[in-house]
Short mmCIF file of C-alpha atoms in Angstrom, two decimals:
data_model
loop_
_atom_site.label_atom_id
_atom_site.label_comp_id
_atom_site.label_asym_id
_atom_site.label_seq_id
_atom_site.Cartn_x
_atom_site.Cartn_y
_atom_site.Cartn_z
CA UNK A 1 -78.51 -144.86 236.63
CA UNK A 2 -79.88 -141.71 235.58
CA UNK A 3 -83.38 -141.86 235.46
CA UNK A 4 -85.52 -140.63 232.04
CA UNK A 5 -89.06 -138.97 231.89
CA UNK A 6 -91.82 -141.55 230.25
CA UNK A 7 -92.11 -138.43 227.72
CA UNK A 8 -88.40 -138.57 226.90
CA UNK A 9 -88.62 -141.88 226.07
CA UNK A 10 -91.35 -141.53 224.01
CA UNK A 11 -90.37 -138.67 222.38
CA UNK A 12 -86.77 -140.35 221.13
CA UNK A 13 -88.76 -143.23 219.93
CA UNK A 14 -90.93 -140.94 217.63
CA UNK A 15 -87.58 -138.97 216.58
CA UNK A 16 -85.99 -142.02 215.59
CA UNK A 17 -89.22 -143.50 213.45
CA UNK A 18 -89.20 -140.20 212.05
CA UNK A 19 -85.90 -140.45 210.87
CA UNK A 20 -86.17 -144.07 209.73
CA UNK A 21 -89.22 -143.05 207.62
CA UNK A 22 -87.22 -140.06 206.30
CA UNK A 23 -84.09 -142.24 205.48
CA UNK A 24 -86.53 -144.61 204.01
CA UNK A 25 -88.35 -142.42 201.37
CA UNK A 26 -84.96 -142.18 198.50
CA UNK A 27 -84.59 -145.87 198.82
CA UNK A 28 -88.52 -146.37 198.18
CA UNK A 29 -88.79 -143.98 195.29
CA UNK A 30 -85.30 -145.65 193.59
CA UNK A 31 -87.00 -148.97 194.73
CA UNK A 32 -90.17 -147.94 192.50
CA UNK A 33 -90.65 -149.75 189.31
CA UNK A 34 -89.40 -147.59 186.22
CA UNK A 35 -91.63 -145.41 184.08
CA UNK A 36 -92.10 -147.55 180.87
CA UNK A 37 -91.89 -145.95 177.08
CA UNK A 38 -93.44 -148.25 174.45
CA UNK A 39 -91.50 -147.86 170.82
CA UNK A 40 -93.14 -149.34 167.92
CA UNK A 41 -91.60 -149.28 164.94
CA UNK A 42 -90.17 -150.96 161.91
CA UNK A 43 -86.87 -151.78 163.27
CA UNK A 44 -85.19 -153.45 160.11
CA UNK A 45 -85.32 -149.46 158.80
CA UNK A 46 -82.76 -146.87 159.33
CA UNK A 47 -86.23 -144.93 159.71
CA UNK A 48 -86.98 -147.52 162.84
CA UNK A 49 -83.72 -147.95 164.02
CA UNK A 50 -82.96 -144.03 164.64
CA UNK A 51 -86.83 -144.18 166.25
CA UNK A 52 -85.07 -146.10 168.65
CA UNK A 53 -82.10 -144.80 169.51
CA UNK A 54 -83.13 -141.23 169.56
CA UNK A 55 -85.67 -141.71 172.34
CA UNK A 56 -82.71 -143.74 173.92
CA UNK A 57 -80.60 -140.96 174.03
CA UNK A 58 -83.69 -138.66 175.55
CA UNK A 59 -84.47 -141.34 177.84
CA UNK A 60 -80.77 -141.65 178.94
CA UNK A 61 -80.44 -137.89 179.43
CA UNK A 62 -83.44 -137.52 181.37
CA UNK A 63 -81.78 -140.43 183.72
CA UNK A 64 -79.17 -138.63 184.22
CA UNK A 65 -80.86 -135.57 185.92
CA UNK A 66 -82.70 -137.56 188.23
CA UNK A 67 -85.33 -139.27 186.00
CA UNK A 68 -88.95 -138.46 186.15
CA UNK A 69 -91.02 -137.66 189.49
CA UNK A 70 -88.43 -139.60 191.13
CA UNK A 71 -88.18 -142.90 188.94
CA UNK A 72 -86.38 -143.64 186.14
CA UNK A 73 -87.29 -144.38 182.40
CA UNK A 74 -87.16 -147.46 180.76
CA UNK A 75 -87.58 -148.38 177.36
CA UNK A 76 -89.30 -151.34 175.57
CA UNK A 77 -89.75 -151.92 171.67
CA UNK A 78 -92.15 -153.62 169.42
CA UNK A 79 -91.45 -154.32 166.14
CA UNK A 80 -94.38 -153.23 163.55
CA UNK A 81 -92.70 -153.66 160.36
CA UNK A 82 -94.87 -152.26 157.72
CA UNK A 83 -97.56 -154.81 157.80
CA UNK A 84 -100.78 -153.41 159.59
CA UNK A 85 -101.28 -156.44 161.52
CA UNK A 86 -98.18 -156.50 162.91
CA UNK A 87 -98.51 -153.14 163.81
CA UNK A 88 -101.38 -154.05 166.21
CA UNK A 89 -99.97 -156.66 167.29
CA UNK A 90 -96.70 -154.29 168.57
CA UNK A 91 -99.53 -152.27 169.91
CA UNK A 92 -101.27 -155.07 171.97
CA UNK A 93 -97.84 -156.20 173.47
CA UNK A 94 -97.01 -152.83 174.70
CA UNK A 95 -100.43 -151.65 175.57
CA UNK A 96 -101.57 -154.73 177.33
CA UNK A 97 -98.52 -157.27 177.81
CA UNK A 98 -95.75 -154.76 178.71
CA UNK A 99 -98.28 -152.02 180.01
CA UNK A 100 -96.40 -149.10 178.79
CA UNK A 101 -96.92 -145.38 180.42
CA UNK A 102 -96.55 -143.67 176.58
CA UNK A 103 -95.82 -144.93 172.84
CA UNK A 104 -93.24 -143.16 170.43
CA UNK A 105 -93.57 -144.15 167.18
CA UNK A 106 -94.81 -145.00 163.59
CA UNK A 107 -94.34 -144.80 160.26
CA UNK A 108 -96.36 -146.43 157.28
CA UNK A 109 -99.66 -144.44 157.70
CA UNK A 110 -102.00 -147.11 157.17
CA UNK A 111 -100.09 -148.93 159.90
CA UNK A 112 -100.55 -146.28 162.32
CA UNK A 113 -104.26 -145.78 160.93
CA UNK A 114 -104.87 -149.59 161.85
CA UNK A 115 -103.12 -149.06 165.30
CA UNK A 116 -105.74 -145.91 165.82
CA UNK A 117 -108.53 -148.00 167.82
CA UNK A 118 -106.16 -150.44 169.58
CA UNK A 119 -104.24 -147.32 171.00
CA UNK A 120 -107.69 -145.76 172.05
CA UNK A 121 -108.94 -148.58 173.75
CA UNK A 122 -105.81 -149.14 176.00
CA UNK A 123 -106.29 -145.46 176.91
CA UNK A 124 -102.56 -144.89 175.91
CA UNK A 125 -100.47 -141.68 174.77
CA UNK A 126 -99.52 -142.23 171.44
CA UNK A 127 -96.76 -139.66 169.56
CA UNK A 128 -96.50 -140.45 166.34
CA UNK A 129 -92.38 -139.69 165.03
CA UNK A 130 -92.90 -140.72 161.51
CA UNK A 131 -96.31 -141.30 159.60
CA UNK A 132 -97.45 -138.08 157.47
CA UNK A 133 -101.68 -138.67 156.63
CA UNK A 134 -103.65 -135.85 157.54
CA UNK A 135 -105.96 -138.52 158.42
CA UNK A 136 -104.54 -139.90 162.06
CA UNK A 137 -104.83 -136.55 163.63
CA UNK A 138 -108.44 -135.65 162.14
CA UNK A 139 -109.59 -138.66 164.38
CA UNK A 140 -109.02 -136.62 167.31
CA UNK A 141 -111.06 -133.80 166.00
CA UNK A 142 -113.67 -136.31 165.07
CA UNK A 143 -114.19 -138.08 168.19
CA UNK A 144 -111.66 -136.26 170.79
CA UNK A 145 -112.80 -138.29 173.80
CA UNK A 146 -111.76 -141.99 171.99
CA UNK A 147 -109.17 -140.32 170.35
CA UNK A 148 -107.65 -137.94 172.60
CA UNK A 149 -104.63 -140.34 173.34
CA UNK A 150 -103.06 -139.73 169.46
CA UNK A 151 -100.32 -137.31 168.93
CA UNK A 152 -97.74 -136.04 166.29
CA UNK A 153 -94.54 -134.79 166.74
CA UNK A 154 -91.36 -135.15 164.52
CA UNK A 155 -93.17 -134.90 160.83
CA UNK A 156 -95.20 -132.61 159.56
CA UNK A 157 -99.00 -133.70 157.81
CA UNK A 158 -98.59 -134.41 154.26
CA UNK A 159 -100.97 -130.69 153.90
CA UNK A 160 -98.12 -129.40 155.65
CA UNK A 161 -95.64 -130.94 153.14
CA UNK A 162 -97.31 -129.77 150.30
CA UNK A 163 -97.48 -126.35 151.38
CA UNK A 164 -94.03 -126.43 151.91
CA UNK A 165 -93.33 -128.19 148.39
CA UNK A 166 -95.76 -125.40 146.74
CA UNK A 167 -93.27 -122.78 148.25
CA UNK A 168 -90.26 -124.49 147.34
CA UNK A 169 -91.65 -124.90 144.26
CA UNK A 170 -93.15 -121.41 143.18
CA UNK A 171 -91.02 -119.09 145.75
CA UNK A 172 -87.36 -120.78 144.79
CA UNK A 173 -87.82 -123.02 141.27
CA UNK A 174 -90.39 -120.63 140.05
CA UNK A 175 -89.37 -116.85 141.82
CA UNK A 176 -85.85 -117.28 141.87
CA UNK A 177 -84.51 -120.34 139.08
CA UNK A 178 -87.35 -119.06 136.64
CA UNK A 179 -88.65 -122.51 136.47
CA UNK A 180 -92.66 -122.87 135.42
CA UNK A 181 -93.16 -126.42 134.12
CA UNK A 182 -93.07 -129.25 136.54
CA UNK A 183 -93.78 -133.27 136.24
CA UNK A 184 -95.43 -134.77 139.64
CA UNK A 185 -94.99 -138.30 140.28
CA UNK A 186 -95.00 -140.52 143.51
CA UNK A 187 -95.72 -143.95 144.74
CA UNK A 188 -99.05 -145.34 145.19
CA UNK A 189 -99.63 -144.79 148.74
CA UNK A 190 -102.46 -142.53 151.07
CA UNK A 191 -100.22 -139.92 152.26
CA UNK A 192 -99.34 -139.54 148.77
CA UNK A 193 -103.05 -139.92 147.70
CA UNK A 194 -103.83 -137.21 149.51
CA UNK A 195 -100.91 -134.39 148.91
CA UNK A 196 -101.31 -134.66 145.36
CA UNK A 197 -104.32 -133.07 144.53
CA UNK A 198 -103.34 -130.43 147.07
CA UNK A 199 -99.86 -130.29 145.34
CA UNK A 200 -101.71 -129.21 141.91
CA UNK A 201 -103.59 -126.95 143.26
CA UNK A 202 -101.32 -124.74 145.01
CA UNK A 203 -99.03 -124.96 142.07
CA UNK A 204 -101.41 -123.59 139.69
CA UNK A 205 -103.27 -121.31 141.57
CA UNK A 206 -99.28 -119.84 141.62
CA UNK A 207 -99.59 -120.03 137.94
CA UNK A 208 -96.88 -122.71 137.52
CA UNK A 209 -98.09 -125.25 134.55
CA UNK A 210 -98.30 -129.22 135.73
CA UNK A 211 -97.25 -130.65 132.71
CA UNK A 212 -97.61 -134.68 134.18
CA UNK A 213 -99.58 -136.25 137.27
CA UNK A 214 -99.37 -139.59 137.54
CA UNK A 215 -98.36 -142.24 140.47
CA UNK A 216 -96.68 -145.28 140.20
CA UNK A 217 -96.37 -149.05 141.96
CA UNK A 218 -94.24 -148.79 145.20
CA UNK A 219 -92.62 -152.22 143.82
CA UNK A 220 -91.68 -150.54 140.55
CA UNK A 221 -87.51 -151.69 139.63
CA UNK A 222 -88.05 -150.60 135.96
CA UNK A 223 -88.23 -146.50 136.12
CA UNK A 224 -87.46 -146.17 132.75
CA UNK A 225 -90.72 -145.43 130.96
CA UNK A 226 -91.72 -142.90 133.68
CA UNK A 227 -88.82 -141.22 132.95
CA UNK A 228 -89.32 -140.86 128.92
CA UNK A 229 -92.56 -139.98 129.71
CA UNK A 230 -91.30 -136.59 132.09
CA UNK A 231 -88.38 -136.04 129.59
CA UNK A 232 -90.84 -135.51 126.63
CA UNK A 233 -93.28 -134.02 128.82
CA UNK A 234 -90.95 -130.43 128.14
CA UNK A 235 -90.85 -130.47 132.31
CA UNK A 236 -88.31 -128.43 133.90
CA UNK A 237 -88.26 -130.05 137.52
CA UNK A 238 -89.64 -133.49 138.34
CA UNK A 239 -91.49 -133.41 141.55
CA UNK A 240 -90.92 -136.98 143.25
CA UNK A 241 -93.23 -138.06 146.55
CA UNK A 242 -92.13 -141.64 147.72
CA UNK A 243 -91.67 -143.35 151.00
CA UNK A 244 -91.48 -146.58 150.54
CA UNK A 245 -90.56 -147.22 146.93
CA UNK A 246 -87.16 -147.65 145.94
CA UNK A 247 -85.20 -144.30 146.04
CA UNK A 248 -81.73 -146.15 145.22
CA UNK A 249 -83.34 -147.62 141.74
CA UNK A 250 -84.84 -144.22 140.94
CA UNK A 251 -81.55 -142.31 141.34
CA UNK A 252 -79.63 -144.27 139.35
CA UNK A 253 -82.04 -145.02 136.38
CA UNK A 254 -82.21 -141.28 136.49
CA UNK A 255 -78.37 -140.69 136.68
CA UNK A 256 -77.69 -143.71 133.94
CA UNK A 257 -80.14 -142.51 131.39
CA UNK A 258 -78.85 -138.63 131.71
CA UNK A 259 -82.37 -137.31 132.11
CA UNK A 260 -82.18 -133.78 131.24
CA UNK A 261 -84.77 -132.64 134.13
CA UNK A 262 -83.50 -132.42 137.26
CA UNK A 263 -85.78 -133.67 140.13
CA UNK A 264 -86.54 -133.61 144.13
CA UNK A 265 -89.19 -133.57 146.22
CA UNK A 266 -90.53 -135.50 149.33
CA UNK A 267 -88.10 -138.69 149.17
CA UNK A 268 -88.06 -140.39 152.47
CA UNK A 269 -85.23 -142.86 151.70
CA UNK A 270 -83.10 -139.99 150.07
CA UNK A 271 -83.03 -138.57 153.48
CA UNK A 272 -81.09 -141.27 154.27
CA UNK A 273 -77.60 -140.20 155.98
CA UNK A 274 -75.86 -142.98 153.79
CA UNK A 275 -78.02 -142.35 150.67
CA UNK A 276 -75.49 -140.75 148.47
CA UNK A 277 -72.73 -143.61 148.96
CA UNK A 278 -75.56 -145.99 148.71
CA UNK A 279 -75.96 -145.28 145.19
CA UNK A 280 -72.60 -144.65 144.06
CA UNK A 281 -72.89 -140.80 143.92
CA UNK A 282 -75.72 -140.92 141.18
CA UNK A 283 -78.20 -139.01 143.43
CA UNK A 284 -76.12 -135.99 142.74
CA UNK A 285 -78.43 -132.08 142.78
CA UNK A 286 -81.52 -134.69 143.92
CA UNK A 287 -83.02 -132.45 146.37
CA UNK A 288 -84.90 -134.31 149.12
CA UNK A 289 -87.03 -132.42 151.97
CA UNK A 290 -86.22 -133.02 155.32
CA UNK A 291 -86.30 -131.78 158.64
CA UNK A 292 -83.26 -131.92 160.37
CA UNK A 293 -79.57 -131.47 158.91
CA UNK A 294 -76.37 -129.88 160.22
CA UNK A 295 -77.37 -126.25 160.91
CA UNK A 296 -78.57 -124.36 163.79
CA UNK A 297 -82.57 -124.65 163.74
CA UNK A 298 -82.51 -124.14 167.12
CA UNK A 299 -80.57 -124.31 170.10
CA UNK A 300 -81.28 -127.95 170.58
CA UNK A 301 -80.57 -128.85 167.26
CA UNK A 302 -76.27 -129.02 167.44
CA UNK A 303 -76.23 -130.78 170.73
CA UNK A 304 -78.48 -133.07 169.94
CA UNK A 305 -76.84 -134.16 165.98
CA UNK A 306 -73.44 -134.13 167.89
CA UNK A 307 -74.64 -136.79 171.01
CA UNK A 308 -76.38 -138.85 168.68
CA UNK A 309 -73.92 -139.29 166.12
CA UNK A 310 -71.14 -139.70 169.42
CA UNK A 311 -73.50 -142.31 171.02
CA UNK A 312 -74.30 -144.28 167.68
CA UNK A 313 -71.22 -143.58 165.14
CA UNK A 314 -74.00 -142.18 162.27
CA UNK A 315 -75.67 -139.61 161.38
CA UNK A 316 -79.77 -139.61 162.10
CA UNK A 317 -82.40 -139.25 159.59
CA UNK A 318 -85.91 -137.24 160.89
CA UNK A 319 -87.71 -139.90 162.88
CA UNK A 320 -84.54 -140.24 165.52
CA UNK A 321 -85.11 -136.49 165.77
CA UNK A 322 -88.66 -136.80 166.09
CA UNK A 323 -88.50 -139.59 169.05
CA UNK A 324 -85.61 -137.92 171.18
CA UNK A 325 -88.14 -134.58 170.81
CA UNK A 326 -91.16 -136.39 171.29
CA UNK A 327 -89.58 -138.09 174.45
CA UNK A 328 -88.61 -134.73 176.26
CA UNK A 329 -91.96 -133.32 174.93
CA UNK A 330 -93.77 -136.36 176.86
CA UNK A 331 -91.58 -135.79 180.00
CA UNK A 332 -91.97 -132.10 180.22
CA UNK A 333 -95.90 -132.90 180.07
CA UNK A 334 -95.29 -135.54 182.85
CA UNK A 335 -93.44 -133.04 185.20
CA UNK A 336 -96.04 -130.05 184.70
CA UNK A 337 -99.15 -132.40 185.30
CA UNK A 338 -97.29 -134.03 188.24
CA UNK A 339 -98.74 -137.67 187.30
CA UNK A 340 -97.93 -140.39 184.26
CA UNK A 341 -102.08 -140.28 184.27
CA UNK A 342 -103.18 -140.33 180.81
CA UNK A 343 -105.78 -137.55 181.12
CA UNK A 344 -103.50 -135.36 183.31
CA UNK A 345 -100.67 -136.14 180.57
CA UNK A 346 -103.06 -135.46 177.11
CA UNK A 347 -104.11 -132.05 178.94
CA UNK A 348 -100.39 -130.81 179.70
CA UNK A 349 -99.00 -131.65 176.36
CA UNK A 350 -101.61 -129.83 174.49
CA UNK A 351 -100.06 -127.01 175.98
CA UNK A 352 -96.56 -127.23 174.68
CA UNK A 353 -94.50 -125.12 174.15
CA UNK A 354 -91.18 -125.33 173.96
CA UNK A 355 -87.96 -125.61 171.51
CA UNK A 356 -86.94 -129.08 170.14
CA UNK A 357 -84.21 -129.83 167.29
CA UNK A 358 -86.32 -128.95 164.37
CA UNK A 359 -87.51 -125.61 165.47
CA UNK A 360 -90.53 -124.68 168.64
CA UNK A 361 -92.83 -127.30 169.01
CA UNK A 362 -96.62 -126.29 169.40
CA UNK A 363 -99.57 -128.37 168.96
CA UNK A 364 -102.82 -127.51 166.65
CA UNK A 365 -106.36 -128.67 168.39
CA UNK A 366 -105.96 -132.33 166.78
CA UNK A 367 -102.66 -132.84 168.67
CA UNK A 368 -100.58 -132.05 165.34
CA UNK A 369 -97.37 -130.10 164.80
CA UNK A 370 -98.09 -126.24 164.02
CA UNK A 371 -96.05 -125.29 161.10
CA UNK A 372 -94.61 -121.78 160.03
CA UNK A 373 -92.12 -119.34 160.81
CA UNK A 374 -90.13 -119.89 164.21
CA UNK A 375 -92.11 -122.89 164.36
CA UNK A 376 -91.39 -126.29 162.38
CA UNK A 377 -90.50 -126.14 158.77
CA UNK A 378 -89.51 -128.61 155.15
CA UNK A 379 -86.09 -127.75 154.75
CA UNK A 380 -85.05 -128.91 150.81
CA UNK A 381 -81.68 -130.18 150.76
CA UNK A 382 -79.66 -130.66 148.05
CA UNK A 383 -77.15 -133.39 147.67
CA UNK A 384 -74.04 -132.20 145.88
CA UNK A 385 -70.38 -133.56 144.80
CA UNK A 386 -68.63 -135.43 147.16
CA UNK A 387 -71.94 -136.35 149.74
CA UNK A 388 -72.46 -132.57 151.01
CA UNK A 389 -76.18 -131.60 152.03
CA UNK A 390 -77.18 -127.83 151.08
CA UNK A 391 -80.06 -126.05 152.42
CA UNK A 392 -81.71 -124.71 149.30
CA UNK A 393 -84.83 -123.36 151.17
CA UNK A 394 -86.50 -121.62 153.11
CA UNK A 395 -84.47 -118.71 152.47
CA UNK A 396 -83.81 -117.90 155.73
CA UNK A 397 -81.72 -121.13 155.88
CA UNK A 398 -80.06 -121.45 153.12
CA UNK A 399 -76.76 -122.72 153.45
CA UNK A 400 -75.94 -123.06 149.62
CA UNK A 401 -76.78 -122.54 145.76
CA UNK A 402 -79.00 -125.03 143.44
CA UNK A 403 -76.57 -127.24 141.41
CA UNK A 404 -77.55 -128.90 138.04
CA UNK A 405 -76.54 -132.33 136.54
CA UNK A 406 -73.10 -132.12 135.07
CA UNK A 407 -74.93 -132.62 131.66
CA UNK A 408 -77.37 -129.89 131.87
CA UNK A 409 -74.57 -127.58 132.58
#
C-alpha cells in the first residue's frame, strides 16, 4: 500500500471542500428567494391591465438573461382601483405583507397622492407608470429625504402635457391649419385642475383667443349642452382633457349631433387600442395625445409593440409602455448600484440614462421624466377611417395629414 504524506492528505481534503463550495455557489444563488416587484394598479382597466403585463414582459426578459445579481424576478399585484383607500391598502399589502423590493404603478392622481406617505414610510421605490399631477413629484423636492423613494416614468406631468398641447395647439392648429379660436373643456379632476390655467396661458400669450373654459362632472352621460354651448361659442377646435370620464359617450354625442368643431386633446380612454370599434367608428379625426404608437421613437420602441402584442394578442395603451420601461429602468439601477438597497437603488436611478420605447429616459431633480427633443414627447394622434392612428405632431413625426368630419368637408 503506497504510503501518502500527512500534507497530501490534507491538501486533497481542502481541494475537494474547495470544489464542493465552488459547485455549491450556482445552486445557492438559484436557491435564493426571487427579487419581488410590487404592481398596484386598477386592474379592471385596460390602463391597469397593460400596467401589468408590460412589466411582465420586462420581468420575463430580464429572466431570460440570467435575472438580476443572480436571482430571478417575480411579480406580485395589488389591486387599487380608483378609490384612495384601496390604494393604500394595495400599498400596505405589498409594502408590508408581501415585502416587495420596488412598486410599478398608478394612475388616478389623488390615489397615488394618498399612497405618497404609506410608500415613504415603508422606505420603498415607487415608479409611478400612469398618474400625471405635478404634485407627486414636488413632494420629493419638498422633503427629499421622506420622499426620496417616489418616481415617474411612463407619463409626462400634466405641465408637461400642456406644454405639449400649447404647441400642438399654436405650432400645428394655429401655424399650420390657421386655426385661432379654441373651446377648453375637461373633467373635474386635479391633474386637470391644474393644466388648465396653464393651458390658457400659454395659448394666449401665443395670441390664440380662448373662446370657452369650463369643466364638467366626470359622471356626466348627457354631453349635449356642453356641446351647444362650444358650437355657438364660434370655436374652431375643442380642446378636451379627461381621464376618467366617459370618452365613448362624448364621441358619439359629438358624432350624432354633427358638431361642426372638430375636437382632441388629452383623452386617456381615446388612447384606448380598441377605442375606435368601441364606439362604432364615431370617434373619427378625434385626435387624442399619447405616447406610444406604431412608429420608430426609438430603437426599443418596435420590439417592444411587436412582443407585447405577440405575448398578449392586443395592442398596449401608454401605461404597459410605461411599466415594461420603468421595469428595465429599475433593473439597470439595480445592476449599477450592485444591491436591491433602497438608498443604493434611489441614487443609481437618478442617474439614468438610457433609451426606452417612448424616446431617452432622463430624470429632473424631483425624480420626474425630462421632456423635449430626443427626450420624451405628446405625440397627437389622429384617428381616421377605418381605425388607422396618424401622427399629426411633433413634426418631426408625423406620419400623416389632419382630417376633418365628413360634414365639415
Amino acid at each position: 500500500m503506497t504510503h501518502i504524506p500527512h500534507f497530501t492528505r490534507r491538501a486533497a481534503v481542502l481541494a475537494a471542500a474547495l470544489g464542493a463550495m465552488l459547485g455549491a455557489a450556482p445552486a445557492r444563488a438559484q436557491g435564493e428567494p426571487p427579487i419581488r416587484i410590487g404592481i398596484s394598479t386598477a386592474v379592471q382597466l385596460q390602463i391597469g391591465r397593460d400596467t401589468r403585463d408590460g412589466a411582465q414582459l420586462a420581468i420575463d426578459e430580464i429572466n431570460a438573461k440570467g435575472g438580476l445579481l443572480g436571482r430571478k424576478l417575480a411579480m406580485v399585484v395589488a389591486d387599487e382601483t380608483e378609490d384612495p383607500e384601496k390604494g393604500i391598502s394595495a400599498i400596505k399589502k405589498l409594502t408590508a405583507d408581501e415585502k416587495v423590493d420596488a412598486i410599478v404603478g398608478g394612475y388616478t392622481s389623488g390615489v397615488v397622492l394618498a399612497q405618497l406617505p404609506h410608500i415613504a414610510a415603508a422606505k420603498t421605490v415607487y415608479i409611478n407608470v400612469g398618474a400625471a399631477s405635478p404634485a407627486i413629484n414636488a413632494k420629493v423636492k419638498q422633503n427629499y429625504e421622506a420622499n426620496k423613494y417616489i418616481f415617474r416614468i411612463g407619463t409626462l406631468n400634466s405641465l408637461h402635457l400642456a406644454g405639449g398641447l400649447v404647441s400642438y395647439m399654436t405650432d400645428y392648429l394655429h401655424g399650420e391649419l390657421g386655426m385661432k379660436k379654441f373651446a377648453i373643456v375637461g373633467e373635474s379632476a386635479k391633474w386637470v385642475q391644474d393644466l388648465i390655467p396653464v393651458l390658457k396661458r400659454g395659448a394666449t400669450a401665443k395670441g390664440l383667443d380662448v373662446v370657452m373654459a369650463e369643466t364638467f362632472d366626470t359622471g356626466t352621460t348627457n354631453f349635449s349642452p356642453l356641446l351647444s354651448k362650444v358650437k355657438n361659442s364660434g370655436a374652431e377646435y375643442m380642446v378636451v382633457i379627461l381621464s376618467h370620464a366617459s370618452s365613448d359617450v362624448l364621441a358619439k354625442q359629438w358624432y350624432d349631433a354633427r358638431i361642426p368643431v372638430p375636437y382632441g386633446g388629452i383623452d386617456v380612454k381615446g388612447q384606448d387600442t380598441d377605442f375606435f370599434e368601441r364606439v362604432g367608428g364615431k370617434a373619427v379625426t378625434a385626435v387624442a395625445g399619447n405616447y406610444i404608437v406604431r412608429a420608430p421613437l426609438s430603437p426599443r420602441t418596435l420590439p417592444f409593440l411587436d412582443a407585447f402584442k405577440a405575448r398578449y394578442k392586443r395592442e398596449t395603451v401608454y401605461t404597459g409602455a410605461g411599466a415594461y420601461d420603468a421595469v428595465h429602468a429599475w433593473a439597470d439601477a439595480v445592476a449599477r448600484a450592485n444591491s436591491v438597497q433602497a438608498d443604493a437603488v434611489i441614487k443609481a436611478l437618478e442617474k439614468v440614462d438610457m433609451p426606452i420605447t417612448t424616446g431617452r429616459l432622463q430624470l429632473d431633480d424631483t425624480h420626474d421624466v425630462k421632456a423635449g427633443p430626443g427626450l420624451v414627447n405628446m405625440l397627437w394622434v389622429q384617428w381616421q377611417e377605418g381605425g388607422k392612428r396618424v401622427i399629426l405632431w411633433p413634426r418631426e413625426a408625423r406620419t400623416g395629414d389632419f382630417a376633418k368630419p365628413q360634414w365639415m368637408q
